[in-house]
Every structure is written in C-alpha cells, then in structure tokens.
C-alpha cells in the first residue's frame, strides 16, 4: 500500500510540475505580447492586414471617447 501511495504522489507531483510549466509558458507569451504593444499609442493605425480598420472620417462615439480618456490615464 505504501508503494502505491508513493507512486501516486510522484505522479501527482510530476503532473503538477508540467501544469505549472505550461502556465508559466502561457504567461510569458501573454507578457511578451503586452510588452511589444507598450510603445503603441491608442490612436495608432493597426498594422497592415489587421482585421480592424480606423475610420478617420467618422467621429468617436461617447463610449469610445470615455474609453480613450480612461486609457490615457492608465498609459
């Protein structure tokens, strides 16, 4: 019985180590994306081929203006 419990603990530890390493990798990828965008201003043009397009001919909505003000405080 003790051998079985030891094997289960070893398996659980190995599984949790793998899960932890995956979470660290996902976090590093997310952080890399955020730091790459940190130099961008909120009104910059999206990169070529991006699905979103800016429409300079249309005024911002009230919600968009509020979001822009909020982002200006943070950034």
Short mmCIF file of C-alpha atoms in Angstrom, two decimals:
data_model
loop_
_atom_site.label_atom_id
_atom_site.label_comp_id
_atom_site.label_asym_id
_atom_site.label_seq_id
_atom_site.Cartn_x
_atom_site.Cartn_y
_atom_site.Cartn_z
CA UNK A 1 0.00 0.00 0.00
CA UNK A 2 2.84 2.40 0.79
CA UNK A 3 4.41 1.80 -2.62
CA UNK A 4 1.13 2.67 -4.33
CA UNK A 5 0.76 5.90 -2.33
CA UNK A 6 4.34 6.87 -3.13
CA UNK A 7 3.73 6.30 -6.85
CA UNK A 8 0.53 8.36 -6.75
CA UNK A 9 2.34 11.23 -5.00
CA UNK A 10 5.18 11.05 -7.54
CA UNK A 11 2.71 11.05 -10.44
CA UNK A 12 0.74 13.96 -8.93
CA UNK A 13 3.95 15.95 -8.39
CA UNK A 14 5.07 15.31 -11.99
CA UNK A 15 1.65 16.29 -13.32
CA UNK A 16 1.54 19.48 -11.27
CA UNK A 17 5.08 20.36 -12.39
CA UNK A 18 4.02 20.03 -16.03
CA UNK A 19 0.88 22.08 -15.43
CA UNK A 20 2.94 24.78 -13.69
CA UNK A 21 5.44 24.91 -16.56
CA UNK A 22 2.59 25.26 -19.07
CA UNK A 23 1.07 28.12 -17.08
CA UNK A 24 4.43 29.87 -16.91
CA UNK A 25 4.87 29.50 -20.67
CA UNK A 26 1.39 30.89 -21.37
CA UNK A 27 2.02 33.80 -19.01
CA UNK A 28 5.36 34.55 -20.67
CA UNK A 29 3.70 34.57 -24.09
CA UNK A 30 0.98 36.93 -22.85
CA UNK A 31 3.53 39.22 -21.23
CA UNK A 32 5.64 39.27 -24.39
CA UNK A 33 2.61 40.41 -26.37
CA UNK A 34 1.84 43.16 -23.87
CA UNK A 35 5.39 44.48 -23.75
CA UNK A 36 5.55 44.51 -27.55
CA UNK A 37 2.49 46.77 -27.62
CA UNK A 38 3.56 49.02 -24.75
CA UNK A 39 5.07 51.62 -27.10
CA UNK A 40 1.91 51.95 -29.18
CA UNK A 41 -0.40 54.90 -28.70
CA UNK A 42 -4.16 54.23 -28.54
CA UNK A 43 -4.76 56.11 -31.80
CA UNK A 44 -2.05 54.40 -33.86
CA UNK A 45 -3.05 52.77 -37.10
CA UNK A 46 -3.43 48.97 -36.91
CA UNK A 47 -0.71 47.02 -38.69
CA UNK A 48 -1.24 46.06 -42.34
CA UNK A 49 -3.60 43.11 -42.77
CA UNK A 50 -5.23 43.67 -39.36
CA UNK A 51 -8.99 42.96 -39.43
CA UNK A 52 -9.82 46.27 -37.69
CA UNK A 53 -9.68 49.49 -39.66
CA UNK A 54 -9.69 53.04 -38.38
CA UNK A 55 -12.26 55.41 -39.85
CA UNK A 56 -10.89 58.94 -39.50
CA UNK A 57 -13.97 60.28 -41.31
CA UNK A 58 -16.31 59.13 -38.50
CA UNK A 59 -16.34 60.88 -35.11
CA UNK A 60 -15.83 58.81 -31.97
CA UNK A 61 -18.92 57.72 -30.06
CA UNK A 62 -19.42 58.78 -26.44
CA UNK A 63 -18.29 55.32 -25.28
CA UNK A 64 -15.17 55.44 -27.44
CA UNK A 65 -14.28 58.89 -26.08
CA UNK A 66 -14.74 57.65 -22.50
CA UNK A 67 -12.56 54.59 -23.20
CA UNK A 68 -9.89 56.78 -24.78
CA UNK A 69 -9.90 59.04 -21.71
CA UNK A 70 -9.59 56.01 -19.41
CA UNK A 71 -6.71 54.58 -21.43
CA UNK A 72 -4.98 57.95 -21.37
CA UNK A 73 -4.99 57.87 -17.56
CA UNK A 74 -3.52 54.38 -17.45
CA UNK A 75 -0.99 54.73 -20.27
#
